[in-house]
Amino acid sequence: MSAVTTLPPPVSVTPQYQPDAGEVVVTWTLADDAPDGSIGVERSDDGGATWTTVATGLALADTEFVDTSISPGDPIYYRIVRSTAHATTRSDPAELLGPAVEVAIQSTNSPVEAGEPLEIPVEVTNLGGAGTETLTLEITEQ
């Protein structure tokens, strides 16, 4: 009879969007101290229905991976794959929150007559590189 190797999955998987660099830094912690094997990183752009391998063969001492091939605006999930010669396990998926947006409210010095709408231009920039959109808020008397 052979022994069964139980390998706990990596924990504390945290993807963090870096807007200045346009990349995601994924960090994790191993839940075991097995001296052999490697780490891989998988990404899902469809809520976890399918997974793409974005890194393999990372050393056990590695605790982060930088993903530079993301599509801004998409919901993205990451999971860490821990492999040894005898077992493979995967972390729970972790969702990337972001990319973030920057909001700038433009001042207006235009006088507004009583009963007329007040228009306030608002510029919203997707820090993930998807562009800038200018919206106009219109406030009217109810």
mmCIF file of N, CA and C in Angstrom, residues 55-140:
data_model
loop_
_atom_site.group_PDB
_atom_site.id
_atom_site.type_symbol
_atom_site.label_atom_id
_atom_site.label_comp_id
_atom_site.label_asym_id
_atom_site.label_seq_id
_atom_site.Cartn_x
_atom_site.Cartn_y
_atom_site.Cartn_z
ATOM 1 N N ALA A 55 1.829 31.637 -15.781
ATOM 2 C CA ALA A 55 3.183 31.408 -15.270
ATOM 3 C C ALA A 55 3.298 29.967 -14.794
ATOM 4 N N THR A 56 4.447 29.354 -15.052
ATOM 5 C CA THR A 56 4.734 28.002 -14.554
ATOM 6 C C THR A 56 6.178 27.957 -14.073
ATOM 7 N N GLY A 57 6.469 26.972 -13.257
ATOM 8 C CA GLY A 57 7.840 26.737 -12.831
ATOM 9 C C GLY A 57 8.423 27.777 -11.898
ATOM 10 N N LEU A 58 7.569 28.547 -11.229
ATOM 11 C CA LEU A 58 8.087 29.520 -10.272
ATOM 12 C C LEU A 58 8.637 28.786 -9.054
ATOM 13 N N ALA A 59 9.674 29.330 -8.468
ATOM 14 C CA ALA A 59 10.306 28.708 -7.303
ATOM 15 C C ALA A 59 9.392 28.791 -6.086
ATOM 16 N N LEU A 60 9.571 27.852 -5.163
ATOM 17 C CA LEU A 60 8.759 27.847 -3.942
ATOM 18 C C LEU A 60 8.969 29.106 -3.113
ATOM 19 N N ALA A 61 10.139 29.715 -3.228
ATOM 20 C CA ALA A 61 10.422 30.940 -2.477
ATOM 21 C C ALA A 61 9.708 32.154 -3.061
ATOM 22 N N ASP A 62 9.240 32.047 -4.307
ATOM 23 C CA ASP A 62 8.523 33.165 -4.927
ATOM 24 C C ASP A 62 7.166 33.340 -4.255
ATOM 25 N N THR A 63 6.818 34.573 -3.962
ATOM 26 C CA THR A 63 5.520 34.857 -3.351
ATOM 27 C C THR A 63 4.743 35.906 -4.128
ATOM 28 N N GLU A 64 5.232 36.249 -5.335
ATOM 29 C CA GLU A 64 4.483 37.173 -6.170
ATOM 30 C C GLU A 64 4.788 36.942 -7.639
ATOM 31 N N PHE A 65 3.823 37.340 -8.454
ATOM 32 C CA PHE A 65 3.947 37.272 -9.911
ATOM 33 C C PHE A 65 3.359 38.554 -10.470
ATOM 34 N N VAL A 66 4.011 39.128 -11.485
ATOM 35 C CA VAL A 66 3.530 40.352 -12.117
ATOM 36 C C VAL A 66 2.947 39.992 -13.477
ATOM 37 N N ASP A 67 1.659 40.270 -13.645
ATOM 38 C CA ASP A 67 0.953 39.985 -14.898
ATOM 39 C C ASP A 67 0.844 41.281 -15.690
ATOM 40 N N THR A 68 1.508 41.314 -16.843
ATOM 41 C CA THR A 68 1.501 42.514 -17.683
ATOM 42 C C THR A 68 0.595 42.356 -18.897
ATOM 43 N N SER A 69 -0.131 41.254 -18.974
ATOM 44 C CA SER A 69 -0.936 40.979 -20.174
ATOM 45 C C SER A 69 -2.434 40.998 -19.883
ATOM 46 N N ILE A 70 -2.876 41.977 -19.095
ATOM 47 C CA ILE A 70 -4.295 42.045 -18.743
ATOM 48 C C ILE A 70 -5.053 42.930 -19.720
ATOM 49 N N SER A 71 -6.362 42.729 -19.776
ATOM 50 C CA SER A 71 -7.255 43.574 -20.565
ATOM 51 C C SER A 71 -8.031 44.459 -19.599
ATOM 52 N N PRO A 72 -7.749 45.757 -19.585
ATOM 53 C CA PRO A 72 -8.424 46.644 -18.636
ATOM 54 C C PRO A 72 -9.938 46.583 -18.765
ATOM 55 N N GLY A 73 -10.584 46.631 -17.619
ATOM 56 C CA GLY A 73 -12.035 46.668 -17.596
ATOM 57 C C GLY A 73 -12.702 45.321 -17.436
ATOM 58 N N ASP A 74 -12.012 44.246 -17.754
ATOM 59 C CA ASP A 74 -12.594 42.915 -17.608
ATOM 60 C C ASP A 74 -12.505 42.459 -16.158
ATOM 61 N N PRO A 75 -13.518 41.726 -15.659
ATOM 62 C CA PRO A 75 -13.353 41.100 -14.342
ATOM 63 C C PRO A 75 -12.325 39.981 -14.476
ATOM 64 N N ILE A 76 -11.321 39.988 -13.620
ATOM 65 C CA ILE A 76 -10.226 39.029 -13.723
ATOM 66 C C ILE A 76 -10.090 38.288 -12.401
ATOM 67 N N TYR A 77 -9.876 36.975 -12.500
ATOM 68 C CA TYR A 77 -9.645 36.130 -11.333
ATOM 69 C C TYR A 77 -8.293 35.448 -11.481
ATOM 70 N N TYR A 78 -7.623 35.221 -10.344
ATOM 71 C CA TYR A 78 -6.350 34.507 -10.329
ATOM 72 C C TYR A 78 -6.449 33.355 -9.345
ATOM 73 N N ARG A 79 -5.685 32.298 -9.621
ATOM 74 C CA ARG A 79 -5.496 31.233 -8.637
ATOM 75 C C ARG A 79 -4.068 30.721 -8.781
ATOM 76 N N ILE A 80 -3.558 30.194 -7.674
ATOM 77 C CA ILE A 80 -2.186 29.710 -7.620
ATOM 78 C C ILE A 80 -2.205 28.191 -7.629
ATOM 79 N N VAL A 81 -1.324 27.603 -8.443
ATOM 80 C CA VAL A 81 -1.207 26.152 -8.563
ATOM 81 C C VAL A 81 0.074 25.727 -7.849
ATOM 82 N N ARG A 82 -0.054 24.812 -6.899
ATOM 83 C CA ARG A 82 1.097 24.274 -6.151
ATOM 84 C C ARG A 82 1.268 22.838 -6.585
ATOM 85 N N SER A 83 2.454 22.499 -7.131
ATOM 86 C CA SER A 83 2.700 21.143 -7.639
ATOM 87 C C SER A 83 3.963 20.551 -7.038
ATOM 88 N N THR A 84 3.891 19.254 -6.747
ATOM 89 C CA THR A 84 5.068 18.463 -6.388
ATOM 90 C C THR A 84 5.066 17.252 -7.310
ATOM 91 N N ALA A 85 6.017 16.357 -7.115
ATOM 92 C CA ALA A 85 6.070 15.145 -7.932
ATOM 93 C C ALA A 85 4.876 14.235 -7.659
ATOM 94 N N HIS A 86 4.208 14.407 -6.517
ATOM 95 C CA HIS A 86 3.143 13.491 -6.111
ATOM 96 C C HIS A 86 1.743 14.099 -6.063
ATOM 97 N N ALA A 87 1.655 15.419 -6.109
ATOM 98 C CA ALA A 87 0.333 16.040 -5.952
ATOM 99 C C ALA A 87 0.308 17.432 -6.576
ATOM 100 N N THR A 88 -0.898 17.856 -6.923
ATOM 101 C CA THR A 88 -1.138 19.215 -7.418
ATOM 102 C C THR A 88 -2.393 19.741 -6.739
ATOM 103 N N THR A 89 -2.345 20.993 -6.320
ATOM 104 C CA THR A 89 -3.503 21.619 -5.698
ATOM 105 C C THR A 89 -3.605 23.065 -6.170
ATOM 106 N N ARG A 90 -4.798 23.616 -6.096
ATOM 107 C CA ARG A 90 -5.041 24.989 -6.538
ATOM 108 C C ARG A 90 -5.692 25.789 -5.415
ATOM 109 N N SER A 91 -5.341 27.058 -5.354
ATOM 110 C CA SER A 91 -5.971 27.952 -4.380
ATOM 111 C C SER A 91 -7.390 28.267 -4.820
ATOM 112 N N ASP A 92 -8.159 28.835 -3.915
ATOM 113 C CA ASP A 92 -9.456 29.387 -4.288
ATOM 114 C C ASP A 92 -9.202 30.575 -5.211
ATOM 115 N N PRO A 93 -10.116 30.845 -6.140
ATOM 116 C CA PRO A 93 -9.945 32.017 -7.007
ATOM 117 C C PRO A 93 -10.008 33.314 -6.201
ATOM 118 N N ALA A 94 -9.214 34.288 -6.620
ATOM 119 C CA ALA A 94 -9.229 35.618 -6.007
ATOM 120 C C ALA A 94 -9.518 36.633 -7.101
ATOM 121 N N GLU A 95 -10.501 37.491 -6.860
ATOM 122 C CA GLU A 95 -10.912 38.464 -7.870
ATOM 123 C C GLU A 95 -10.073 39.728 -7.787
ATOM 124 N N LEU A 96 -9.670 40.200 -8.968
ATOM 125 C CA LEU A 96 -9.001 41.488 -9.050
ATOM 126 C C LEU A 96 -10.060 42.568 -8.945
ATOM 127 N N LEU A 97 -9.901 43.455 -7.987
ATOM 128 C CA LEU A 97 -10.827 44.572 -7.841
ATOM 129 C C LEU A 97 -10.228 45.772 -8.559
ATOM 130 N N GLY A 98 -10.894 46.252 -9.556
ATOM 131 C CA GLY A 98 -10.374 47.362 -10.355
ATOM 132 C C GLY A 98 -10.487 46.987 -11.811
ATOM 133 N N PRO A 99 -9.864 47.597 -12.737
ATOM 134 C CA PRO A 99 -9.009 48.745 -12.539
ATOM 135 C C PRO A 99 -9.763 49.949 -11.968
ATOM 136 N N ALA A 100 -9.022 50.768 -11.303
ATOM 137 C CA ALA A 100 -9.607 51.928 -10.651
ATOM 138 C C ALA A 100 -9.898 53.035 -11.658
ATOM 139 N N VAL A 101 -10.726 53.954 -11.236
ATOM 140 C CA VAL A 101 -11.007 55.131 -12.054
ATOM 141 C C VAL A 101 -10.641 56.380 -11.264
ATOM 142 N N GLU A 102 -10.326 57.425 -11.991
ATOM 143 C CA GLU A 102 -10.036 58.718 -11.397
ATOM 144 C C GLU A 102 -11.154 59.663 -11.821
ATOM 145 N N VAL A 103 -11.708 60.393 -10.883
ATOM 146 C CA VAL A 103 -12.820 61.292 -11.176
ATOM 147 C C VAL A 103 -12.372 62.728 -10.922
ATOM 148 N N ALA A 104 -12.602 63.596 -11.906
ATOM 149 C CA ALA A 104 -12.284 65.019 -11.764
ATOM 150 C C ALA A 104 -13.540 65.820 -12.065
ATOM 151 N N ILE A 105 -13.980 66.589 -11.087
ATOM 152 C CA ILE A 105 -15.152 67.444 -11.280
ATOM 153 C C ILE A 105 -14.650 68.818 -11.711
ATOM 154 N N GLN A 106 -15.117 69.242 -12.860
ATOM 155 C CA GLN A 106 -14.682 70.526 -13.403
ATOM 156 C C GLN A 106 -15.547 71.637 -12.819
ATOM 157 N N SER A 107 -14.887 72.703 -12.386
ATOM 158 C CA SER A 107 -15.654 73.804 -11.795
ATOM 159 C C SER A 107 -16.345 74.607 -12.888
ATOM 160 N N THR A 108 -17.448 75.186 -12.514
ATOM 161 C CA THR A 108 -18.185 76.038 -13.441
ATOM 162 C C THR A 108 -18.557 77.323 -12.723
ATOM 163 N N ASN A 109 -18.320 78.431 -13.389
ATOM 164 C CA ASN A 109 -18.651 79.727 -12.805
ATOM 165 C C ASN A 109 -19.832 80.365 -13.521
ATOM 166 N N SER A 110 -20.542 79.562 -14.281
ATOM 167 C CA SER A 110 -21.682 80.086 -15.026
ATOM 168 C C SER A 110 -22.845 80.327 -14.079
ATOM 169 N N PRO A 111 -23.431 81.515 -14.149
ATOM 170 C CA PRO A 111 -24.600 81.763 -13.300
ATOM 171 C C PRO A 111 -25.786 80.920 -13.766
ATOM 172 N N VAL A 112 -26.599 80.529 -12.821
ATOM 173 C CA VAL A 112 -27.773 79.720 -13.127
ATOM 174 C C VAL A 112 -28.996 80.474 -12.622
ATOM 175 N N GLU A 113 -29.948 80.633 -13.495
ATOM 176 C CA GLU A 113 -31.193 81.303 -13.123
ATOM 177 C C GLU A 113 -32.067 80.331 -12.330
ATOM 178 N N ALA A 114 -32.874 80.857 -11.448
ATOM 179 C CA ALA A 114 -33.798 80.026 -10.670
ATOM 180 C C ALA A 114 -34.664 79.207 -11.612
ATOM 181 N N GLY A 115 -34.763 77.915 -11.331
ATOM 182 C CA GLY A 115 -35.581 77.014 -12.135
ATOM 183 C C GLY A 115 -34.844 76.405 -13.316
ATOM 184 N N GLU A 116 -33.639 76.904 -13.627
ATOM 185 C CA GLU A 116 -32.842 76.354 -14.727
ATOM 186 C C GLU A 116 -31.954 75.226 -14.191
ATOM 187 N N PRO A 117 -31.623 74.231 -15.036
ATOM 188 C CA PRO A 117 -30.753 73.144 -14.567
ATOM 189 C C PRO A 117 -29.314 73.623 -14.381
ATOM 190 N N LEU A 118 -28.638 73.041 -13.406
ATOM 191 C CA LEU A 118 -27.217 73.285 -13.168
ATOM 192 C C LEU A 118 -26.454 72.135 -13.803
ATOM 193 N N GLU A 119 -25.547 72.437 -14.724
ATOM 194 C CA GLU A 119 -24.760 71.402 -15.393
ATOM 195 C C GLU A 119 -23.342 71.414 -14.843
ATOM 196 N N ILE A 120 -22.861 70.223 -14.440
ATOM 197 C CA ILE A 120 -21.518 70.077 -13.882
ATOM 198 C C ILE A 120 -20.774 69.026 -14.701
ATOM 199 N N PRO A 121 -19.721 69.413 -15.443
ATOM 200 C CA PRO A 121 -18.940 68.424 -16.194
ATOM 201 C C PRO A 121 -18.085 67.574 -15.246
ATOM 202 N N VAL A 122 -18.094 66.263 -15.452
ATOM 203 C CA VAL A 122 -17.314 65.327 -14.647
ATOM 204 C C VAL A 122 -16.491 64.470 -15.603
ATOM 205 N N GLU A 123 -15.173 64.439 -15.399
ATOM 206 C CA GLU A 123 -14.294 63.641 -16.248
ATOM 207 C C GLU A 123 -13.906 62.370 -15.497
ATOM 208 N N VAL A 124 -14.171 61.207 -16.111
ATOM 209 C CA VAL A 124 -13.866 59.913 -15.502
ATOM 210 C C VAL A 124 -12.807 59.235 -16.359
ATOM 211 N N THR A 125 -11.649 58.913 -15.759
ATOM 212 C CA THR A 125 -10.555 58.274 -16.479
ATOM 213 C C THR A 125 -10.360 56.871 -15.938
ATOM 214 N N ASN A 126 -10.409 55.865 -16.821
ATOM 215 C CA ASN A 126 -10.130 54.486 -16.444
ATOM 216 C C ASN A 126 -8.622 54.338 -16.366
ATOM 217 N N LEU A 127 -8.097 54.116 -15.169
ATOM 218 C CA LEU A 127 -6.656 54.017 -14.982
ATOM 219 C C LEU A 127 -6.078 52.751 -15.599
ATOM 220 N N GLY A 128 -6.936 51.868 -16.073
ATOM 221 C CA GLY A 128 -6.475 50.669 -16.759
ATOM 222 C C GLY A 128 -6.182 50.904 -18.222
ATOM 223 N N GLY A 129 -6.321 52.130 -18.686
ATOM 224 C CA GLY A 129 -5.958 52.439 -20.050
ATOM 225 C C GLY A 129 -7.112 52.430 -21.032
ATOM 226 N N ALA A 130 -8.352 52.302 -20.567
ATOM 227 C CA ALA A 130 -9.489 52.223 -21.480
ATOM 228 C C ALA A 130 -9.990 53.597 -21.902
ATOM 229 N N GLY A 131 -9.338 54.677 -21.468
ATOM 230 C CA GLY A 131 -9.705 55.995 -21.944
ATOM 231 C C GLY A 131 -10.410 56.857 -20.925
ATOM 232 N N THR A 132 -10.824 58.024 -21.412
ATOM 233 C CA THR A 132 -11.478 59.028 -20.579
ATOM 234 C C THR A 132 -12.848 59.337 -21.149
ATOM 235 N N GLU A 133 -13.801 59.514 -20.273
ATOM 236 C CA GLU A 133 -15.167 59.847 -20.667
ATOM 237 C C GLU A 133 -15.577 61.083 -19.876
ATOM 238 N N THR A 134 -16.178 62.044 -20.554
ATOM 239 C CA THR A 134 -16.696 63.218 -19.860
ATOM 240 C C THR A 134 -18.211 63.107 -19.780
ATOM 241 N N LEU A 135 -18.721 63.181 -18.569
ATOM 242 C CA LEU A 135 -20.157 63.116 -18.318
ATOM 243 C C LEU A 135 -20.614 64.480 -17.832
ATOM 244 N N THR A 136 -21.860 64.788 -18.029
ATOM 245 C CA THR A 136 -22.408 66.034 -17.510
ATOM 246 C C THR A 136 -23.547 65.703 -16.558
ATOM 247 N N LEU A 137 -23.374 66.126 -15.312
ATOM 248 C CA LEU A 137 -24.443 65.973 -14.326
ATOM 249 C C LEU A 137 -25.375 67.162 -14.473
ATOM 250 N N GLU A 138 -26.642 66.891 -14.506
ATOM 251 C CA GLU A 138 -27.620 67.969 -14.604
ATOM 252 C C GLU A 138 -28.515 67.911 -13.376
ATOM 253 N N ILE A 139 -28.504 68.989 -12.613
ATOM 254 C CA ILE A 139 -29.304 69.061 -11.397
ATOM 255 C C ILE A 139 -30.472 70.003 -11.662
ATOM 256 N N THR A 140 -31.663 69.505 -11.441
ATOM 257 C CA THR A 140 -32.858 70.322 -11.666
ATOM 258 C C THR A 140 -33.681 70.384 -10.391
#
